[in-house]
Amino acid sequence: AQSVAQPEDQVNVAEGNPLTVKCTYSVSGNPYLFWYVQYPNRGLQFLLKYITGDNLVKGSYGFEAEFNKSQTSFHLKKPSALVSDSALYFCAVRDRGGGADGLTFGKGTHLIIQP
Amino acid sequence: NAGVTQTPKFQVLKTGQSMTLQCAQDMNHEYMSWYRQDPGMGLRLIHYSVGAGITDQGEVPNGYNVSRSTTEDFPLRLLSAAPSQTSVYFCASTLHQGSKGEKLFFGSGTQLSVL
């Protein structure tokens, strides 16, 4: 079984400050990890993924995420937040050995960037 | 490329009515899936398909049917709508990139209300 936890329903950050959106996961094997973003009244868009290799993954719009195997975490980060980053962020996981099963998504974290 | 096209964008049903949510992709992806998004519950997988003629159940399949007669189309059928099926529905197709992992492309969503 695979699962994802996003412990914060909402994260508030002042514009220009660094931001972190937390994600922890559980899989029986090795994970594929993803972040997706949903802007207001729009569909979901891919941000970044961790497959293998470097633990620090860089994605779209200046976002990055750090894979930490010992802590089973994949936190999303950005050095300097923009008001336009305000959106709903989903972390997702798939067990590499899980066959055709789909992604398991977290419950989502609302990121609010205050001007 | 249109990507993933979902119709309708909005739908109101009465309890017991049936309907079909349409989903089409023009990227020649083999893997397609349906998710529902509910507040505080994230995205949950309803059904998925690994190719034409092959479908399987996800996390929350009850009350829904799917078929995959072509690579392009993956309709989701509500057999007898219930208020518990009020949700936002997303269709997705997956680009598999071998050792580089995978990436989901989402449709714009269908907001369904069952009265």
PDB file of C-alpha atoms in Angstrom:
ATOM      1  CA  ALA A   1       0.000   0.000   0.000  1.00  0.00           C
ATOM      2  CA  GLN A   2       1.150   3.534  -0.653  1.00  0.00           C
ATOM      3  CA  SER A   3       0.122   6.731   1.101  1.00  0.00           C
ATOM      4  CA  VAL A   4       0.955  10.403   1.297  1.00  0.00           C
ATOM      5  CA  ALA A   5       0.536  12.854   4.139  1.00  0.00           C
ATOM      6  CA  GLN A   6       0.452  16.613   3.805  1.00  0.00           C
ATOM      7  CA  PRO A   7       0.252  17.711   7.437  1.00  0.00           C
ATOM      8  CA  GLU A   8      -0.693  21.340   6.779  1.00  0.00           C
ATOM      9  CA  ASP A   9      -4.064  22.320   5.336  1.00  0.00           C
ATOM     10  CA  GLN A  10      -2.788  25.843   4.771  1.00  0.00           C
ATOM     11  CA  VAL A  11       0.572  27.604   4.692  1.00  0.00           C
ATOM     12  CA  ASN A  12       0.832  31.388   4.861  1.00  0.00           C
ATOM     13  CA  VAL A  13       4.004  33.131   3.701  1.00  0.00           C
ATOM     14  CA  ALA A  14       4.864  36.758   3.086  1.00  0.00           C
ATOM     15  CA  GLU A  15       5.906  37.655  -0.439  1.00  0.00           C
ATOM     16  CA  GLY A  16       9.670  37.446  -0.843  1.00  0.00           C
ATOM     17  CA  ASN A  17      10.131  34.980   2.015  1.00  0.00           C
ATOM     18  CA  PRO A  18      11.151  31.365   1.504  1.00  0.00           C
ATOM     19  CA  LEU A  19       8.358  28.795   1.515  1.00  0.00           C
ATOM     20  CA  THR A  20       8.123  25.122   2.405  1.00  0.00           C
ATOM     21  CA  VAL A  21       5.164  22.813   1.837  1.00  0.00           C
ATOM     22  CA  LYS A  22       5.580  19.525   3.656  1.00  0.00           C
ATOM     23  CA  CYS A  23       4.991  16.019   2.370  1.00  0.00           C
ATOM     24  CA  THR A  24       5.759  12.604   3.810  1.00  0.00           C
ATOM     25  CA  TYR A  25       5.092   9.303   2.125  1.00  0.00           C
ATOM     26  CA  SER A  26       4.870   5.583   2.734  1.00  0.00           C
ATOM     27  CA  VAL A  27       5.581   2.861   0.171  1.00  0.00           C
ATOM     28  CA  SER A  28       6.705  -0.715   0.497  1.00  0.00           C
ATOM     29  CA  GLY A  29       9.434  -0.297  -2.109  1.00  0.00           C
ATOM     30  CA  ASN A  30      11.145   2.682  -3.689  1.00  0.00           C
ATOM     31  CA  PRO A  31       9.041   5.717  -4.552  1.00  0.00           C
ATOM     32  CA  TYR A  32       8.314   7.881  -7.507  1.00  0.00           C
ATOM     33  CA  LEU A  33       7.370  11.257  -5.994  1.00  0.00           C
ATOM     34  CA  PHE A  34       5.577  14.197  -7.566  1.00  0.00           C
ATOM     35  CA  TRP A  35       4.246  17.655  -6.879  1.00  0.00           C
ATOM     36  CA  TYR A  36       1.240  19.002  -8.752  1.00  0.00           C
ATOM     37  CA  VAL A  37      -0.311  22.465  -8.465  1.00  0.00           C
ATOM     38  CA  GLN A  38      -3.875  23.607  -8.962  1.00  0.00           C
ATOM     39  CA  TYR A  39      -4.436  27.292  -9.554  1.00  0.00           C
ATOM     40  CA  PRO A  40      -7.904  28.681  -8.684  1.00  0.00           C
ATOM     41  CA  ASN A  41     -10.654  27.361 -10.967  1.00  0.00           C
ATOM     42  CA  ARG A  42      -8.170  25.517 -13.139  1.00  0.00           C
ATOM     43  CA  GLY A  43      -6.973  21.983 -13.648  1.00  0.00           C
ATOM     44  CA  LEU A  44      -3.857  20.412 -12.197  1.00  0.00           C
ATOM     45  CA  GLN A  45      -0.404  20.995 -13.561  1.00  0.00           C
ATOM     46  CA  PHE A  46       2.797  19.040 -13.101  1.00  0.00           C
ATOM     47  CA  LEU A  47       5.489  20.846 -11.081  1.00  0.00           C
ATOM     48  CA  LEU A  48       8.302  18.375 -10.548  1.00  0.00           C
ATOM     49  CA  LYS A  49       9.162  14.757  -9.879  1.00  0.00           C
ATOM     50  CA  TYR A  50      11.761  12.612  -8.171  1.00  0.00           C
ATOM     51  CA  ILE A  51      12.629   9.391  -9.903  1.00  0.00           C
ATOM     52  CA  THR A  52      16.214   8.652  -8.968  1.00  0.00           C
ATOM     53  CA  GLY A  53      19.551  10.405  -8.640  1.00  0.00           C
ATOM     54  CA  ASP A  54      20.021  13.792  -7.016  1.00  0.00           C
ATOM     55  CA  ASN A  55      17.932  14.270  -3.910  1.00  0.00           C
ATOM     56  CA  LEU A  56      17.281  17.914  -4.812  1.00  0.00           C
ATOM     57  CA  VAL A  57      14.912  18.173  -7.734  1.00  0.00           C
ATOM     58  CA  LYS A  58      14.238  21.402  -9.592  1.00  0.00           C
ATOM     59  CA  GLY A  59      10.932  22.062 -11.294  1.00  0.00           C
ATOM     60  CA  SER A  60       8.741  24.706 -12.875  1.00  0.00           C
ATOM     61  CA  TYR A  61       8.314  28.309 -11.646  1.00  0.00           C
ATOM     62  CA  GLY A  62      11.431  28.198  -9.440  1.00  0.00           C
ATOM     63  CA  PHE A  63      10.187  25.404  -7.202  1.00  0.00           C
ATOM     64  CA  GLU A  64      12.363  22.595  -5.925  1.00  0.00           C
ATOM     65  CA  ALA A  65      11.885  19.617  -3.668  1.00  0.00           C
ATOM     66  CA  GLU A  66      14.230  17.586  -1.551  1.00  0.00           C
ATOM     67  CA  PHE A  67      13.912  13.824  -1.313  1.00  0.00           C
ATOM     68  CA  ASN A  68      14.910  12.522   2.110  1.00  0.00           C
ATOM     69  CA  LYS A  69      14.787   8.754   2.239  1.00  0.00           C
ATOM     70  CA  SER A  70      15.513   8.408   5.951  1.00  0.00           C
ATOM     71  CA  GLN A  71      12.692  10.782   6.850  1.00  0.00           C
ATOM     72  CA  THR A  72      10.452   9.577   3.983  1.00  0.00           C
ATOM     73  CA  SER A  73       9.831  13.183   3.054  1.00  0.00           C
ATOM     74  CA  PHE A  74       9.594  15.185  -0.143  1.00  0.00           C
ATOM     75  CA  HIS A  75       9.092  18.797   0.925  1.00  0.00           C
ATOM     76  CA  LEU A  76       8.418  21.458  -1.705  1.00  0.00           C
ATOM     77  CA  LYS A  77      10.471  24.643  -1.427  1.00  0.00           C
ATOM     78  CA  LYS A  78      11.016  27.991  -3.079  1.00  0.00           C
ATOM     79  CA  PRO A  79      13.612  30.561  -1.994  1.00  0.00           C
ATOM     80  CA  SER A  80      11.423  33.632  -2.580  1.00  0.00           C
ATOM     81  CA  ALA A  81       7.637  33.424  -2.730  1.00  0.00           C
ATOM     82  CA  LEU A  82       5.477  35.312  -5.213  1.00  0.00           C
ATOM     83  CA  VAL A  83       1.825  36.246  -4.788  1.00  0.00           C
ATOM     84  CA  SER A  84       1.165  34.288  -7.995  1.00  0.00           C
ATOM     85  CA  ASP A  85       2.374  31.111  -6.215  1.00  0.00           C
ATOM     86  CA  SER A  86      -0.867  31.104  -4.226  1.00  0.00           C
ATOM     87  CA  ALA A  87      -2.574  27.838  -5.141  1.00  0.00           C
ATOM     88  CA  LEU A  88      -3.430  24.342  -3.950  1.00  0.00           C
ATOM     89  CA  TYR A  89      -0.451  21.974  -3.949  1.00  0.00           C
ATOM     90  CA  PHE A  90      -0.640  18.201  -4.066  1.00  0.00           C
ATOM     91  CA  CYS A  91       2.102  15.734  -3.295  1.00  0.00           C
ATOM     92  CA  ALA A  92       1.781  12.299  -4.915  1.00  0.00           C
ATOM     93  CA  VAL A  93       3.576   8.968  -4.719  1.00  0.00           C
ATOM     94  CA  ARG A  94       3.747   5.740  -6.622  1.00  0.00           C
ATOM     95  CA  ASP A  95       5.595   2.626  -5.587  1.00  0.00           C
ATOM     96  CA  ARG A  96       8.058   1.772  -8.366  1.00  0.00           C
ATOM     97  CA  GLY A  97       7.221  -1.869  -7.916  1.00  0.00           C
ATOM     98  CA  GLY A  98       3.494  -1.243  -7.787  1.00  0.00           C
ATOM     99  CA  GLY A  99       2.663  -2.230 -11.335  1.00  0.00           C
ATOM    100  CA  ALA A 100      -0.061  -0.264 -13.078  1.00  0.00           C
ATOM    101  CA  ASP A 101      -1.586   1.268  -9.962  1.00  0.00           C
ATOM    102  CA  GLY A 102      -2.207   4.978 -10.203  1.00  0.00           C
ATOM    103  CA  LEU A 103      -0.694   7.741  -8.179  1.00  0.00           C
ATOM    104  CA  THR A 104      -1.794   8.277  -4.601  1.00  0.00           C
ATOM    105  CA  PHE A 105      -2.290  11.945  -3.840  1.00  0.00           C
ATOM    106  CA  GLY A 106      -2.156  13.800  -0.561  1.00  0.00           C
ATOM    107  CA  LYS A 107      -5.067  15.896   0.633  1.00  0.00           C
ATOM    108  CA  GLY A 108      -3.508  19.080  -0.641  1.00  0.00           C
ATOM    109  CA  THR A 109      -2.064  22.193   1.006  1.00  0.00           C
ATOM    110  CA  HIS A 110      -3.376  25.667   0.318  1.00  0.00           C
ATOM    111  CA  LEU A 111      -0.437  28.013  -0.109  1.00  0.00           C
ATOM    112  CA  ILE A 112      -1.296  31.655   0.484  1.00  0.00           C
ATOM    113  CA  ILE A 113       1.298  34.289  -0.311  1.00  0.00           C
ATOM    114  CA  GLN A 114       0.556  37.628   1.298  1.00  0.00           C
ATOM    115  CA  PRO A 115       1.735  40.834  -0.398  1.00  0.00           C
TER     116      PRO A 115
ATOM    117  CA  ASN B   1      -2.381  19.527 -29.445  1.00  0.00           C
ATOM    118  CA  ALA B   2      -5.507  19.853 -27.323  1.00  0.00           C
ATOM    119  CA  GLY B   3      -4.088  17.596 -24.577  1.00  0.00           C
ATOM    120  CA  VAL B   4      -6.822  16.137 -22.379  1.00  0.00           C
ATOM    121  CA  THR B   5     -10.345  17.338 -23.122  1.00  0.00           C
ATOM    122  CA  GLN B   6     -13.131  16.804 -20.607  1.00  0.00           C
ATOM    123  CA  THR B   7     -16.809  17.532 -21.083  1.00  0.00           C
ATOM    124  CA  PRO B   8     -19.029  18.854 -19.650  1.00  0.00           C
ATOM    125  CA  LYS B   9     -17.451  21.436 -17.339  1.00  0.00           C
ATOM    126  CA  PHE B  10     -20.512  21.605 -15.124  1.00  0.00           C
ATOM    127  CA  GLN B  11     -23.424  19.220 -14.573  1.00  0.00           C
ATOM    128  CA  VAL B  12     -26.360  19.044 -12.199  1.00  0.00           C
ATOM    129  CA  LEU B  13     -28.149  15.722 -11.790  1.00  0.00           C
ATOM    130  CA  LYS B  14     -31.044  14.454  -9.772  1.00  0.00           C
ATOM    131  CA  THR B  15     -30.571  11.429  -7.574  1.00  0.00           C
ATOM    132  CA  GLY B  16     -30.966   8.283  -9.635  1.00  0.00           C
ATOM    133  CA  GLN B  17     -30.124   9.823 -12.988  1.00  0.00           C
ATOM    134  CA  SER B  18     -27.299   8.450 -15.083  1.00  0.00           C
ATOM    135  CA  MET B  19     -24.762  10.302 -17.162  1.00  0.00           C
ATOM    136  CA  THR B  20     -21.410   9.974 -18.868  1.00  0.00           C
ATOM    137  CA  LEU B  21     -18.414  12.231 -18.390  1.00  0.00           C
ATOM    138  CA  GLN B  22     -16.391  12.345 -21.558  1.00  0.00           C
ATOM    139  CA  CYS B  23     -12.602  12.348 -21.707  1.00  0.00           C
ATOM    140  CA  ALA B  24     -10.411  12.374 -24.798  1.00  0.00           C
ATOM    141  CA  GLN B  25      -6.660  12.765 -25.267  1.00  0.00           C
ATOM    142  CA  ASP B  26      -4.682  13.312 -28.433  1.00  0.00           C
ATOM    143  CA  MET B  27      -1.221  12.443 -27.127  1.00  0.00           C
ATOM    144  CA  ASN B  28      -1.429   8.701 -27.844  1.00  0.00           C
ATOM    145  CA  HIS B  29      -0.928   7.846 -24.171  1.00  0.00           C
ATOM    146  CA  GLU B  30      -1.754   4.307 -23.194  1.00  0.00           C
ATOM    147  CA  TYR B  31      -2.476   5.010 -19.528  1.00  0.00           C
ATOM    148  CA  MET B  32      -5.543   7.037 -18.575  1.00  0.00           C
ATOM    149  CA  SER B  33      -7.288   7.545 -15.254  1.00  0.00           C
ATOM    150  CA  TRP B  34     -10.193   9.218 -13.503  1.00  0.00           C
ATOM    151  CA  TYR B  35      -9.914  11.007 -10.173  1.00  0.00           C
ATOM    152  CA  ARG B  36     -12.402  12.748  -7.956  1.00  0.00           C
ATOM    153  CA  GLN B  37     -11.427  15.741  -5.861  1.00  0.00           C
ATOM    154  CA  ASP B  38     -13.224  16.410  -2.591  1.00  0.00           C
ATOM    155  CA  PRO B  39     -12.393  19.067   0.009  1.00  0.00           C
ATOM    156  CA  GLY B  40      -9.972  17.760   2.592  1.00  0.00           C
ATOM    157  CA  MET B  41      -9.569  14.446   0.786  1.00  0.00           C
ATOM    158  CA  GLY B  42      -7.322  15.321  -2.104  1.00  0.00           C
ATOM    159  CA  LEU B  43      -7.564  13.351  -5.313  1.00  0.00           C
ATOM    160  CA  ARG B  44      -8.767   9.778  -5.206  1.00  0.00           C
ATOM    161  CA  LEU B  45      -8.435   7.341  -8.055  1.00  0.00           C
ATOM    162  CA  ILE B  46     -11.736   5.969  -9.380  1.00  0.00           C
ATOM    163  CA  HIS B  47     -10.732   3.817 -12.355  1.00  0.00           C
ATOM    164  CA  TYR B  48      -7.790   3.549 -14.675  1.00  0.00           C
ATOM    165  CA  SER B  49      -6.862   1.963 -17.977  1.00  0.00           C
ATOM    166  CA  VAL B  50      -3.481   0.764 -19.210  1.00  0.00           C
ATOM    167  CA  GLY B  51      -4.617   0.561 -22.807  1.00  0.00           C
ATOM    168  CA  ALA B  52      -7.551   0.011 -25.142  1.00  0.00           C
ATOM    169  CA  GLY B  53      -9.758  -2.784 -23.880  1.00  0.00           C
ATOM    170  CA  ILE B  54      -8.200  -2.873 -20.400  1.00  0.00           C
ATOM    171  CA  THR B  55      -9.626  -1.171 -17.336  1.00  0.00           C
ATOM    172  CA  ASP B  56      -9.249  -1.645 -13.610  1.00  0.00           C
ATOM    173  CA  GLN B  57     -10.594  -0.268 -10.364  1.00  0.00           C
ATOM    174  CA  GLY B  58      -8.913   2.371  -8.281  1.00  0.00           C
ATOM    175  CA  GLU B  59      -9.527   3.414  -4.704  1.00  0.00           C
ATOM    176  CA  VAL B  60     -13.191   4.502  -4.996  1.00  0.00           C
ATOM    177  CA  PRO B  61     -14.808   2.640  -7.932  1.00  0.00           C
ATOM    178  CA  ASN B  62     -18.299   2.005  -6.553  1.00  0.00           C
ATOM    179  CA  GLY B  63     -21.085   3.646  -8.538  1.00  0.00           C
ATOM    180  CA  TYR B  64     -18.904   4.249 -11.595  1.00  0.00           C
ATOM    181  CA  ASN B  65     -18.212   2.345 -14.800  1.00  0.00           C
ATOM    182  CA  VAL B  66     -15.569   2.923 -17.445  1.00  0.00           C
ATOM    183  CA  SER B  67     -14.712   1.522 -20.832  1.00  0.00           C
ATOM    184  CA  ARG B  68     -11.769   1.996 -23.163  1.00  0.00           C
ATOM    185  CA  SER B  69     -12.659   1.087 -26.717  1.00  0.00           C
ATOM    186  CA  THR B  70     -10.009   3.366 -28.226  1.00  0.00           C
ATOM    187  CA  THR B  71      -6.689   4.793 -27.055  1.00  0.00           C
ATOM    188  CA  GLU B  72      -8.117   8.310 -27.263  1.00  0.00           C
ATOM    189  CA  ASP B  73     -11.329   8.016 -25.251  1.00  0.00           C
ATOM    190  CA  PHE B  74     -11.983   7.046 -21.643  1.00  0.00           C
ATOM    191  CA  PRO B  75     -15.560   7.890 -20.595  1.00  0.00           C
ATOM    192  CA  LEU B  76     -16.742   7.653 -16.994  1.00  0.00           C
ATOM    193  CA  ARG B  77     -20.332   6.578 -16.423  1.00  0.00           C
ATOM    194  CA  LEU B  78     -22.407   7.258 -13.341  1.00  0.00           C
ATOM    195  CA  LEU B  79     -24.993   4.511 -13.262  1.00  0.00           C
ATOM    196  CA  SER B  80     -27.436   5.944 -10.720  1.00  0.00           C
ATOM    197  CA  ALA B  81     -26.244   9.250  -9.327  1.00  0.00           C
ATOM    198  CA  ALA B  82     -26.151   9.775  -5.567  1.00  0.00           C
ATOM    199  CA  PRO B  83     -25.497  12.953  -3.552  1.00  0.00           C
ATOM    200  CA  SER B  84     -22.221  11.361  -2.347  1.00  0.00           C
ATOM    201  CA  GLN B  85     -20.992  11.623  -5.924  1.00  0.00           C
ATOM    202  CA  THR B  86     -21.105  15.403  -5.821  1.00  0.00           C
ATOM    203  CA  SER B  87     -17.495  16.244  -6.556  1.00  0.00           C
ATOM    204  CA  VAL B  88     -15.043  17.605  -9.077  1.00  0.00           C
ATOM    205  CA  TYR B  89     -13.877  14.949 -11.521  1.00  0.00           C
ATOM    206  CA  PHE B  90     -10.569  14.976 -13.340  1.00  0.00           C
ATOM    207  CA  CYS B  91      -9.483  12.806 -16.203  1.00  0.00           C
ATOM    208  CA  ALA B  92      -5.750  12.300 -16.727  1.00  0.00           C
ATOM    209  CA  SER B  93      -3.475  10.656 -19.229  1.00  0.00           C
ATOM    210  CA  THR B  94       0.059   9.601 -18.369  1.00  0.00           C
ATOM    211  CA  LEU B  95       3.209  10.073 -20.361  1.00  0.00           C
ATOM    212  CA  HIS B  96       5.603   7.289 -19.421  1.00  0.00           C
ATOM    213  CA  GLN B  97       9.206   8.310 -19.897  1.00  0.00           C
ATOM    214  CA  GLY B  98      11.013   5.087 -19.037  1.00  0.00           C
ATOM    215  CA  SER B  99      13.869   5.773 -16.631  1.00  0.00           C
ATOM    216  CA  LYS B 100      12.773   9.410 -16.409  1.00  0.00           C
ATOM    217  CA  GLY B 101       9.539   8.394 -14.760  1.00  0.00           C
ATOM    218  CA  GLU B 102       6.135   9.659 -15.746  1.00  0.00           C
ATOM    219  CA  LYS B 103       4.022  12.783 -15.970  1.00  0.00           C
ATOM    220  CA  LEU B 104       0.264  13.191 -15.717  1.00  0.00           C
ATOM    221  CA  PHE B 105      -1.679  15.546 -17.930  1.00  0.00           C
ATOM    222  CA  PHE B 106      -5.032  16.533 -16.478  1.00  0.00           C
ATOM    223  CA  GLY B 107      -8.226  17.703 -18.083  1.00  0.00           C
ATOM    224  CA  SER B 108      -9.822  20.903 -16.843  1.00  0.00           C
ATOM    225  CA  GLY B 109     -12.307  19.081 -14.633  1.00  0.00           C
ATOM    226  CA  THR B 110     -16.055  18.520 -14.372  1.00  0.00           C
ATOM    227  CA  GLN B 111     -17.941  19.984 -11.442  1.00  0.00           C
ATOM    228  CA  LEU B 112     -20.835  17.627 -10.720  1.00  0.00           C
ATOM    229  CA  SER B 113     -23.682  18.295  -8.310  1.00  0.00           C
ATOM    230  CA  VAL B 114     -26.195  15.586  -7.457  1.00  0.00           C
ATOM    231  CA  LEU B 115     -29.366  16.848  -5.810  1.00  0.00           C
TER     232      LEU B 115
END
